[in-house]
mmCIF file of C-alpha atoms in Angstrom:
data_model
loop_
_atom_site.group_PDB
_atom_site.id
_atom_site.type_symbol
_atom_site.label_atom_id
_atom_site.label_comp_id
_atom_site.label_asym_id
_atom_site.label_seq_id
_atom_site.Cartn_x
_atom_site.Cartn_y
_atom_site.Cartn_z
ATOM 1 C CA UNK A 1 0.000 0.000 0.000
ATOM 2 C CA UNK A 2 0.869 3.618 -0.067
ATOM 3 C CA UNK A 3 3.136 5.220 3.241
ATOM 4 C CA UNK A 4 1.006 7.204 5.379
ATOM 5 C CA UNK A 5 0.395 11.059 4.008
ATOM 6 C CA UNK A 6 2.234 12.563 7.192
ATOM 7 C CA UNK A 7 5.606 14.059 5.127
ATOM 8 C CA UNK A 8 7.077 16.828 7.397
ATOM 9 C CA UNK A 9 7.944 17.796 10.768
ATOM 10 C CA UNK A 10 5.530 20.287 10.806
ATOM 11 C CA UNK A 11 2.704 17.702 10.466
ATOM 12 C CA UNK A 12 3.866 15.781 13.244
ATOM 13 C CA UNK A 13 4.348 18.655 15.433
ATOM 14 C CA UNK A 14 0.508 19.380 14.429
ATOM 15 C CA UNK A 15 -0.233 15.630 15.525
ATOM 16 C CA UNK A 16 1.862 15.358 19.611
ATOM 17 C CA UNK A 17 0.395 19.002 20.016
ATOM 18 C CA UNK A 18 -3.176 16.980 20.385
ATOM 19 C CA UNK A 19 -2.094 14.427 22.488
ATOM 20 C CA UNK A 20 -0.861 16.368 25.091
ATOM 21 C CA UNK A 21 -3.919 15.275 27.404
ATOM 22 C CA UNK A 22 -1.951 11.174 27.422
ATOM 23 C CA UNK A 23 -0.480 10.058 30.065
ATOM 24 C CA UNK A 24 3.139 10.693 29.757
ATOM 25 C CA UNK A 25 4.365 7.412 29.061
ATOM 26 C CA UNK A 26 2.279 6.679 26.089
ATOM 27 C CA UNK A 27 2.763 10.562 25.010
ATOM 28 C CA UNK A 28 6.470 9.773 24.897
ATOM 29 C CA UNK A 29 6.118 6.164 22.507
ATOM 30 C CA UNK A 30 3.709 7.915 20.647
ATOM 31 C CA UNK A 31 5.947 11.597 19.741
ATOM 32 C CA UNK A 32 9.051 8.574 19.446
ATOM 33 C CA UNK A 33 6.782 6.944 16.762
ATOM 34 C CA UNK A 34 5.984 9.858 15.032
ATOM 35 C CA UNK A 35 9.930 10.980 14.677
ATOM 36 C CA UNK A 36 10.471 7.309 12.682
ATOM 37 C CA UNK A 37 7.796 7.839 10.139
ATOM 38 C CA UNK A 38 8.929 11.612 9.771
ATOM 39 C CA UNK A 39 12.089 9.876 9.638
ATOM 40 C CA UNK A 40 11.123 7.564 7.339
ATOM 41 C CA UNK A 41 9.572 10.019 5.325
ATOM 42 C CA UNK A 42 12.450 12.260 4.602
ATOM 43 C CA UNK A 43 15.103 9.925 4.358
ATOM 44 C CA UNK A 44 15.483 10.067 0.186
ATOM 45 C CA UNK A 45 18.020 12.130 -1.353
ATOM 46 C CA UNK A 46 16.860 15.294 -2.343
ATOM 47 C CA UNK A 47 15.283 15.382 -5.869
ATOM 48 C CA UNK A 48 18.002 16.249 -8.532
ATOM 49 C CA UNK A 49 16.147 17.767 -11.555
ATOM 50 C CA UNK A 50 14.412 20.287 -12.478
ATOM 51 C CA UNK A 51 10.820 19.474 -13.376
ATOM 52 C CA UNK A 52 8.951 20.778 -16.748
ATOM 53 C CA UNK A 53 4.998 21.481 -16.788
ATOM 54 C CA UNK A 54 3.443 18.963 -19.163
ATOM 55 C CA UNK A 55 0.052 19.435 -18.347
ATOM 56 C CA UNK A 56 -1.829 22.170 -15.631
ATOM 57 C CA UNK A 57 -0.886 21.512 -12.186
ATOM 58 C CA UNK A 58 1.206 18.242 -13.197
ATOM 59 C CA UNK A 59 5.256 18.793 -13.395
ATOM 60 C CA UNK A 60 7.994 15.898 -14.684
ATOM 61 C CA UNK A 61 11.688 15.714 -14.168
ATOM 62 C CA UNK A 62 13.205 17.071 -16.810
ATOM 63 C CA UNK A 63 15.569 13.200 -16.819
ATOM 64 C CA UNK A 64 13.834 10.037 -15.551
ATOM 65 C CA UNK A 65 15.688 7.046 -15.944
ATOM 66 C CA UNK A 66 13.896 3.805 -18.619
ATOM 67 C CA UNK A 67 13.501 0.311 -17.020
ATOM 68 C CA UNK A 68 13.880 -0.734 -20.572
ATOM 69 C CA UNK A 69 16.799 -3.543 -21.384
ATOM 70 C CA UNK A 70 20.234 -1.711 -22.872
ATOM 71 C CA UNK A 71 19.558 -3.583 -26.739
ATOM 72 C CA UNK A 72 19.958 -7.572 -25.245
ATOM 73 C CA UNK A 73 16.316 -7.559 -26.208
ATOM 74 C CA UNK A 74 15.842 -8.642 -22.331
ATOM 75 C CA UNK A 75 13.814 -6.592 -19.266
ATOM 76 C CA UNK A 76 16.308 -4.750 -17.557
ATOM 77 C CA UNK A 77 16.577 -5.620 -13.719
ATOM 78 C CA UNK A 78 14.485 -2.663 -12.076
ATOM 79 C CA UNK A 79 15.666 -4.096 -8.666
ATOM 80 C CA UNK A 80 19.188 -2.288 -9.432
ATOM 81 C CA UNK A 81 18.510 0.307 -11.664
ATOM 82 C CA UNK A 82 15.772 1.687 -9.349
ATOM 83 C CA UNK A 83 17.075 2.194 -6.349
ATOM 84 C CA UNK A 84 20.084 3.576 -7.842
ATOM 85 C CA UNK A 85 18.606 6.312 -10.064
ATOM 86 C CA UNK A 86 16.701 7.057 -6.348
ATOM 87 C CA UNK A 87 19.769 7.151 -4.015
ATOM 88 C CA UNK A 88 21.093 9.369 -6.654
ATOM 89 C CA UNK A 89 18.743 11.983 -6.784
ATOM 90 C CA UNK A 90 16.373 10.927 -9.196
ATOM 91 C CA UNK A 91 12.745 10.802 -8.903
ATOM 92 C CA UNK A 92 11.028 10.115 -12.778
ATOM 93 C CA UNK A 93 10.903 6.341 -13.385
ATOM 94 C CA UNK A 94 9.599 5.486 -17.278
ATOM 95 C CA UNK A 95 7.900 2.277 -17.712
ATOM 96 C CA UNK A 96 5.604 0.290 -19.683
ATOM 97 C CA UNK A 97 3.039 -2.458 -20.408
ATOM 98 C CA UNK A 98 5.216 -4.284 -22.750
ATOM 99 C CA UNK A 99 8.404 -4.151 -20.944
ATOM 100 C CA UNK A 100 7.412 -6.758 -19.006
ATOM 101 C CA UNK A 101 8.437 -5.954 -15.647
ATOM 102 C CA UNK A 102 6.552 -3.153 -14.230
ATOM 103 C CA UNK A 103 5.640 -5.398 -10.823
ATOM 104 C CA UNK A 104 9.296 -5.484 -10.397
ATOM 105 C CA UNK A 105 9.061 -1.884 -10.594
ATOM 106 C CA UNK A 106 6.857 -2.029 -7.759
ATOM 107 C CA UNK A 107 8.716 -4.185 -5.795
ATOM 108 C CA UNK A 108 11.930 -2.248 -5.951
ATOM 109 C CA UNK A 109 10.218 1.145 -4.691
ATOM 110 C CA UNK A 110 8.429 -1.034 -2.218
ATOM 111 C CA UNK A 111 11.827 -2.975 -0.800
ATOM 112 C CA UNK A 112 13.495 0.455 -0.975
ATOM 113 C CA UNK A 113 10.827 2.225 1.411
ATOM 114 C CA UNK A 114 9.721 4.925 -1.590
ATOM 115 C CA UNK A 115 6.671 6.995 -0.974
ATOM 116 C CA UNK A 116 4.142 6.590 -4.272
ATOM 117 C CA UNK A 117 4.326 10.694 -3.954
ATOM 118 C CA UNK A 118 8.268 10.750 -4.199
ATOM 119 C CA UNK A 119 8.572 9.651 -7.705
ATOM 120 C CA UNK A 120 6.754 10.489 -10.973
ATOM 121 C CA UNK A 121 5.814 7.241 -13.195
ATOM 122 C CA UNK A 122 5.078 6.989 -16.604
ATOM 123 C CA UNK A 123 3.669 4.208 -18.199
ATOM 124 C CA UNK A 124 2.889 2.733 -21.824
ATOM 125 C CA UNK A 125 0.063 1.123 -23.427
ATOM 126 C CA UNK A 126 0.197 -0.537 -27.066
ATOM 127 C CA UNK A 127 -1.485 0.298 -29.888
ATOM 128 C CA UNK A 128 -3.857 -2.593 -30.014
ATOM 129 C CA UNK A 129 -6.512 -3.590 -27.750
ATOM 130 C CA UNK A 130 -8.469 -1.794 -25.166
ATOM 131 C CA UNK A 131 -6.493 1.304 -23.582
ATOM 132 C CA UNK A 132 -8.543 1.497 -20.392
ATOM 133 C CA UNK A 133 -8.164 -1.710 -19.602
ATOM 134 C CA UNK A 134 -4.344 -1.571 -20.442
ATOM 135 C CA UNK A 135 -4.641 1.693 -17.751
ATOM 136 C CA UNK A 136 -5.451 -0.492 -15.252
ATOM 137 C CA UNK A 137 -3.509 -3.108 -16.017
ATOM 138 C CA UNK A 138 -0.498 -0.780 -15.892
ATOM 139 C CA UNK A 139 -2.053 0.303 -12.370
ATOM 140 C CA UNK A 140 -2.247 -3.046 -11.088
ATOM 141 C CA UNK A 141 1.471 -4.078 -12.046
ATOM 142 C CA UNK A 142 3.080 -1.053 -10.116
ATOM 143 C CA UNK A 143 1.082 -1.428 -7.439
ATOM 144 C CA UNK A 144 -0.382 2.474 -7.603
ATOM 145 C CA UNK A 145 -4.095 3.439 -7.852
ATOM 146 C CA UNK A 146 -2.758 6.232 -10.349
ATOM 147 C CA UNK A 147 0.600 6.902 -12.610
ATOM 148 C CA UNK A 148 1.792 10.335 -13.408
ATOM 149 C CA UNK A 149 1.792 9.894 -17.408
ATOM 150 C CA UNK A 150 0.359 7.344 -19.503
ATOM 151 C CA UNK A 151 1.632 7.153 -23.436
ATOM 152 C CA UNK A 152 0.399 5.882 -26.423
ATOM 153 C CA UNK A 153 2.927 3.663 -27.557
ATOM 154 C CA UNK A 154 3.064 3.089 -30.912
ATOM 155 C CA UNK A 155 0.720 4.975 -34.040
ATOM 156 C CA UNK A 156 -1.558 2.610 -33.800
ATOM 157 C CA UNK A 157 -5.034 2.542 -33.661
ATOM 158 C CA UNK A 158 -4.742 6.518 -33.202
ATOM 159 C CA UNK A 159 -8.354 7.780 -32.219
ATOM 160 C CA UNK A 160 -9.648 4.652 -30.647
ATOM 161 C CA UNK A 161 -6.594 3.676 -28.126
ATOM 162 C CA UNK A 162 -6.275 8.043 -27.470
ATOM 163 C CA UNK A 163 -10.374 8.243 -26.480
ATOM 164 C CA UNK A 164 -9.278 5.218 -24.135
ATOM 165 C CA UNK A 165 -6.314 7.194 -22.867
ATOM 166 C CA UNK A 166 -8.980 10.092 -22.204
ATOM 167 C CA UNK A 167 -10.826 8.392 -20.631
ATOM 168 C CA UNK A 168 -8.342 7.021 -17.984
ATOM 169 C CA UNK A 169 -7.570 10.976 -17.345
ATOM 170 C CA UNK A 170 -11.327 11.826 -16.767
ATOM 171 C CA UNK A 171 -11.734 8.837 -14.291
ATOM 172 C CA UNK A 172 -8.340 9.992 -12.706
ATOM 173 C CA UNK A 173 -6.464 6.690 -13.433
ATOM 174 C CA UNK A 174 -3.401 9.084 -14.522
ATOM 175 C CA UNK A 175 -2.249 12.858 -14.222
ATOM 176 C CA UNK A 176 -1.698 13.543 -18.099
ATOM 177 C CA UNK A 177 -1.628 11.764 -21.211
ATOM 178 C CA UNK A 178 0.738 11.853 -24.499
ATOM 179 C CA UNK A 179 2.222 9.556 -26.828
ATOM 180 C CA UNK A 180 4.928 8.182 -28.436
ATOM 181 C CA UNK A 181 6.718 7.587 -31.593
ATOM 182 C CA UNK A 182 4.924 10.228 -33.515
ATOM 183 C CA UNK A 183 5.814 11.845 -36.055
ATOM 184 C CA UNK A 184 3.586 15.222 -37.396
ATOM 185 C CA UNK A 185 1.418 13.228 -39.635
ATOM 186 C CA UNK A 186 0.255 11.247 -36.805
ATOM 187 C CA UNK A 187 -0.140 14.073 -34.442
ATOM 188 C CA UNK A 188 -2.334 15.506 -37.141
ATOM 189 C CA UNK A 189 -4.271 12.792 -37.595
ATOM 190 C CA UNK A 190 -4.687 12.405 -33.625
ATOM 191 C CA UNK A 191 -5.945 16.047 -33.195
ATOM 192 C CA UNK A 192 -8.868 15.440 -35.832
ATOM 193 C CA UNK A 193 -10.698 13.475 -32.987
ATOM 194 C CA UNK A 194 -8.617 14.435 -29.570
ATOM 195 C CA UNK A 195 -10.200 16.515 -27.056
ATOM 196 C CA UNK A 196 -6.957 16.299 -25.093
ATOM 197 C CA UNK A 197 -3.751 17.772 -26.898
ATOM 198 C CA UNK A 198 -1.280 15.442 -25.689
ATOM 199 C CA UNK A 199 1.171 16.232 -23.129
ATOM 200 C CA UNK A 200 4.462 14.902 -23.805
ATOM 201 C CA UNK A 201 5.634 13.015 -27.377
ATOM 202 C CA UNK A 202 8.795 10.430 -26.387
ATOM 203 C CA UNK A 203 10.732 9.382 -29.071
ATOM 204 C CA UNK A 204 14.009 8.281 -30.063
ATOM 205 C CA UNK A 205 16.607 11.257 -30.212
ATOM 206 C CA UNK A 206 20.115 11.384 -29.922
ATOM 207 C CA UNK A 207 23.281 13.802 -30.754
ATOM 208 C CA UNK A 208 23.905 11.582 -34.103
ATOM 209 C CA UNK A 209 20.090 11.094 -34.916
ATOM 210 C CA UNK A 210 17.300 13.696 -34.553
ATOM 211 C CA UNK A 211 13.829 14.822 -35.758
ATOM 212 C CA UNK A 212 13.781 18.921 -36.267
ATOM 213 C CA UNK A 213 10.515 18.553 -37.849
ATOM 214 C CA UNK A 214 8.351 16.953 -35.082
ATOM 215 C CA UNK A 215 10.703 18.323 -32.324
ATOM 216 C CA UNK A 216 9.475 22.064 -33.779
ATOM 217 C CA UNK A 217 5.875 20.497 -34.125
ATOM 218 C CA UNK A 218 5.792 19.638 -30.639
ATOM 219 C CA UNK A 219 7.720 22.682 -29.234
ATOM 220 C CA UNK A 220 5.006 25.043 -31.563
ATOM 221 C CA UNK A 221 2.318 23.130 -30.264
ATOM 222 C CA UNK A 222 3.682 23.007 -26.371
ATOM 223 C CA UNK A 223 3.892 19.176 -26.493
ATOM 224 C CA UNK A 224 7.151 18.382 -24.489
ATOM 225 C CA UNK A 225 8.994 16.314 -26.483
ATOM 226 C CA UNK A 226 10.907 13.721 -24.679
ATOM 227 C CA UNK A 227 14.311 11.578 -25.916
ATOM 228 C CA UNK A 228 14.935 7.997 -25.112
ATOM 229 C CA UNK A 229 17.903 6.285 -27.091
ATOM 230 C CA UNK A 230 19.465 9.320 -25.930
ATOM 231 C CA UNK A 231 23.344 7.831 -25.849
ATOM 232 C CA UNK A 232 22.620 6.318 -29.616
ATOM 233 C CA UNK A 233 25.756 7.035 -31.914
ATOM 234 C CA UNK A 234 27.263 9.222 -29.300
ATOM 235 C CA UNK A 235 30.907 9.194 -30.492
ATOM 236 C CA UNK A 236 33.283 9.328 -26.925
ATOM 237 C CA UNK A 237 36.366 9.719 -29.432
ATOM 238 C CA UNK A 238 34.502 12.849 -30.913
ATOM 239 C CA UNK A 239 37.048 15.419 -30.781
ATOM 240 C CA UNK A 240 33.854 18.102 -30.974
ATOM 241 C CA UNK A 241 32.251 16.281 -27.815
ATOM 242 C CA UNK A 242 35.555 16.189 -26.177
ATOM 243 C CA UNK A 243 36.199 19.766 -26.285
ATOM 244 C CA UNK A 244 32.972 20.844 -25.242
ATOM 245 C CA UNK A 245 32.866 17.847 -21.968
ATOM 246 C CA UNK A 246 36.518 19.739 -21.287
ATOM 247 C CA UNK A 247 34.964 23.332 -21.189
ATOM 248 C CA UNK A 248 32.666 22.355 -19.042
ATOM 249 C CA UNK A 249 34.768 19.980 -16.843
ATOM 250 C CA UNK A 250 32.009 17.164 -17.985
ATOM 251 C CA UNK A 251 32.056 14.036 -19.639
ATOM 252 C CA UNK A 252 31.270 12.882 -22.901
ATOM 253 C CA UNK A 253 27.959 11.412 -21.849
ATOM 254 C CA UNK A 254 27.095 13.893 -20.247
ATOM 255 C CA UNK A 255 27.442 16.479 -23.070
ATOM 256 C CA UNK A 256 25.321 14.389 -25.097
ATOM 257 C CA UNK A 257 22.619 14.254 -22.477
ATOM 258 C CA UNK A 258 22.954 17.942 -21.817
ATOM 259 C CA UNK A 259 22.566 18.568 -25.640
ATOM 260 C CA UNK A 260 19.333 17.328 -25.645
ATOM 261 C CA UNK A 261 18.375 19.693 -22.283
ATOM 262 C CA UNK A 262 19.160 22.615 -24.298
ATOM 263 C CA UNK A 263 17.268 21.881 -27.593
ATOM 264 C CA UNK A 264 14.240 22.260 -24.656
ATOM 265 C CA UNK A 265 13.416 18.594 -24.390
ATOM 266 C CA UNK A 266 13.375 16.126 -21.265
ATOM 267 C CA UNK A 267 14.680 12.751 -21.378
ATOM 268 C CA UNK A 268 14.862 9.172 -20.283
ATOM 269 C CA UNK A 269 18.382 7.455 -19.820
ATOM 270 C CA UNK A 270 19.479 3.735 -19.220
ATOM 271 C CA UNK A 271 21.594 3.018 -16.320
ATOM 272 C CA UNK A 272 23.069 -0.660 -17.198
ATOM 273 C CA UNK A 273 22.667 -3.864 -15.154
ATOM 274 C CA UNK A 274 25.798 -3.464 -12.965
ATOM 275 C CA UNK A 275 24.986 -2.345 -9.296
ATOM 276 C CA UNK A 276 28.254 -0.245 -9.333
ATOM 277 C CA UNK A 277 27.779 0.912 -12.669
ATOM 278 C CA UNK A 278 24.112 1.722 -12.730
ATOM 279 C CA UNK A 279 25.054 3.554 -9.438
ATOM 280 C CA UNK A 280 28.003 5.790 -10.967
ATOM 281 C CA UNK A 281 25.952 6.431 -14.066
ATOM 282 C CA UNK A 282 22.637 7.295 -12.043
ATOM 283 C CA UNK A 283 25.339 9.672 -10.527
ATOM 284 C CA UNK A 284 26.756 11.078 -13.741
ATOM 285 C CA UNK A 285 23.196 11.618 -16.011
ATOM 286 C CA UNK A 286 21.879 13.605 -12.884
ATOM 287 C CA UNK A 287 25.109 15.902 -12.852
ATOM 288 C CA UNK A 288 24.131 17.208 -16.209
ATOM 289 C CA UNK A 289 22.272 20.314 -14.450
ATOM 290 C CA UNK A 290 25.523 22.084 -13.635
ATOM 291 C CA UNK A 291 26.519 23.703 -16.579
ATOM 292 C CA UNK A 292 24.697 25.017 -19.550
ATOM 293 C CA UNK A 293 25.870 24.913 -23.890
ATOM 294 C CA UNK A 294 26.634 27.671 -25.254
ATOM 295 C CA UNK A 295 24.908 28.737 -28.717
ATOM 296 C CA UNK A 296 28.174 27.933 -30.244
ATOM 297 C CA UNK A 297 28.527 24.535 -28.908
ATOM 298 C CA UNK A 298 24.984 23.532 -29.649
ATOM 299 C CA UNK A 299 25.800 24.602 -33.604
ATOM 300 C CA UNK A 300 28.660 22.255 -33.291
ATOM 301 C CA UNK A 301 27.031 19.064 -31.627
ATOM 302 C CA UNK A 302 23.998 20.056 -34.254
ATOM 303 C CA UNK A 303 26.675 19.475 -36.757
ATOM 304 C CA UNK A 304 27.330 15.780 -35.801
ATOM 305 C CA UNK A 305 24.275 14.615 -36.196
ATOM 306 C CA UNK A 306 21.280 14.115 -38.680
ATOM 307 C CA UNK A 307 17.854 14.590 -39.615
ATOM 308 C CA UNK A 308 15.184 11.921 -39.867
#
């Protein structure tokens, strides 16, 4: 279930102040009590980035980290890449029906004593089959009576599986709605019978391998536009990326992350299978919020990459 809603000292204090009437002994477990759940309750990190509004009242980290596998065509292990992106700062998980392994998901925020309200989760539905139902589905494997962001995974379908994604919003099953994989023609085709302009379009971007055309779309039509595949074709031995990461006293990854910050777009990362690893990396793809591109450098990491 979800930890109880008392999240600050303050609250407590609100709490022993009306059981001062006790008898002292059971005054003094009780206010002991209280200091473990408040405790308990503020024992994460603090939250490392930023957050972007996709949607009234409903903010996302600007980097949330994929449960997706690293291209072995297997589930990745959420029970280490999880509670490392968390101890590291990070708070925006991104998940989905068909990765197969959202109740491990669950399981790792559960083992690792995170609050439902501490993180922001986004989930996936396919293209085929009945979207509410793939809602609650999606519900039922993490655990959650409601996730943060639902997407449309694939073109698919368009106007049946987005009225299903409506409805999940009106019946409060998630916070926003968007899609993914879409290029403009399918947006287009989507706003003929949406009622909802989605909130966020995820899609594979990279330094080497970007759309202008449906990243200006989205950015024209305030649809954040979010990257996964982010690391794709990102060339370490670049002597462009290299110069830039020394500038900045960064790293090569993270210049490539940070290059897709500053083109106004949020992102999902992979953080490997390693414990160690996914814990350094968690460490290094939150650090990218401590230095900024200049328009010069943007030109030039522009200039490595393509269209599509």
């Amino acid at each position: 279930g979800q930890s109880l809603p008392l999240e600050t000292p303050e609250r407590a204090a609100h709490v022993t102040l009306n059981i001062t009437n006790m008898n002292s002994s059971v005054r003094m477990m009780l206010v002991a009590f209280m200091c473990v759940v408040v405790a308990h309750a503020t024992s994460l990190p603090p939250a490392v980035s930023p957050t972007v509004e996709i949607a009234p009242g409903v903010h996302m980290p600007v980097i949330n980290v994929g449960t997706w596998s690293l291209g072995n065509g297997k589930p990745s292990n959420p029970s280490i890449g999880v509670p490392a992106w968390i101890n590291a700062g990070g708070r925006g998980l991104d998940c989905a029906w068909d990765y197969f392994n959202q109740a491990k998901v669950a399981d790792a925020l559960k083992q690792n004593n995170v609050s439902r309200s501490d993180v922001f989760i986004t989930s996936k539905i396919p293209g085929t089959g009945d979207a509410l139902n793939f809602v609650k589905t999606d519900l039922k494997q993490l655990g959650t009576s409601y996730v943060d962001l639902v997407l449309l995974h694939q073109p698919l379908n368009i106007a049946a599986q987005w009225a299903g994604l409506e409805q999940a919003l009106a019946q409060n099953l998630t916070r926003a709605i968007g899609i993914s994989n879409f290029v403009v023609k399918d947006i287009d085709e989507l706003m003929q019978t949406a009622t909802v302009t989605p909130a966020v379009n995820q899609c594979d971007m990279s330094v080497a391998s970007h759309d202008n055309a449906t990243i200006a779309y989205c950015q024209k039509h305030n649809i954040t536009y979010e990257a996964y595949g982010t690391m794709k074709g990102c060339d370490f031995s670049s002597t462009v990326i290299g110069a830039v990461a020394k500038a900045h006293n960064a790293t090569a990854a993270q210049v490539c992350l940070r290059y897709i910050v500053d083109r106004g777009c949020t992102l999902a990362v992979g953080t490997g299978t390693d414990a160690t690893t996914a814990a350094a990396y968690s460490k290094e793809d939150l650090g990218i919020f401590s230095f900024k591109l200049s328009a010069s450098e943007m030109g030039a990491l522009n200039g490595l990459g393509r269209g599509i």
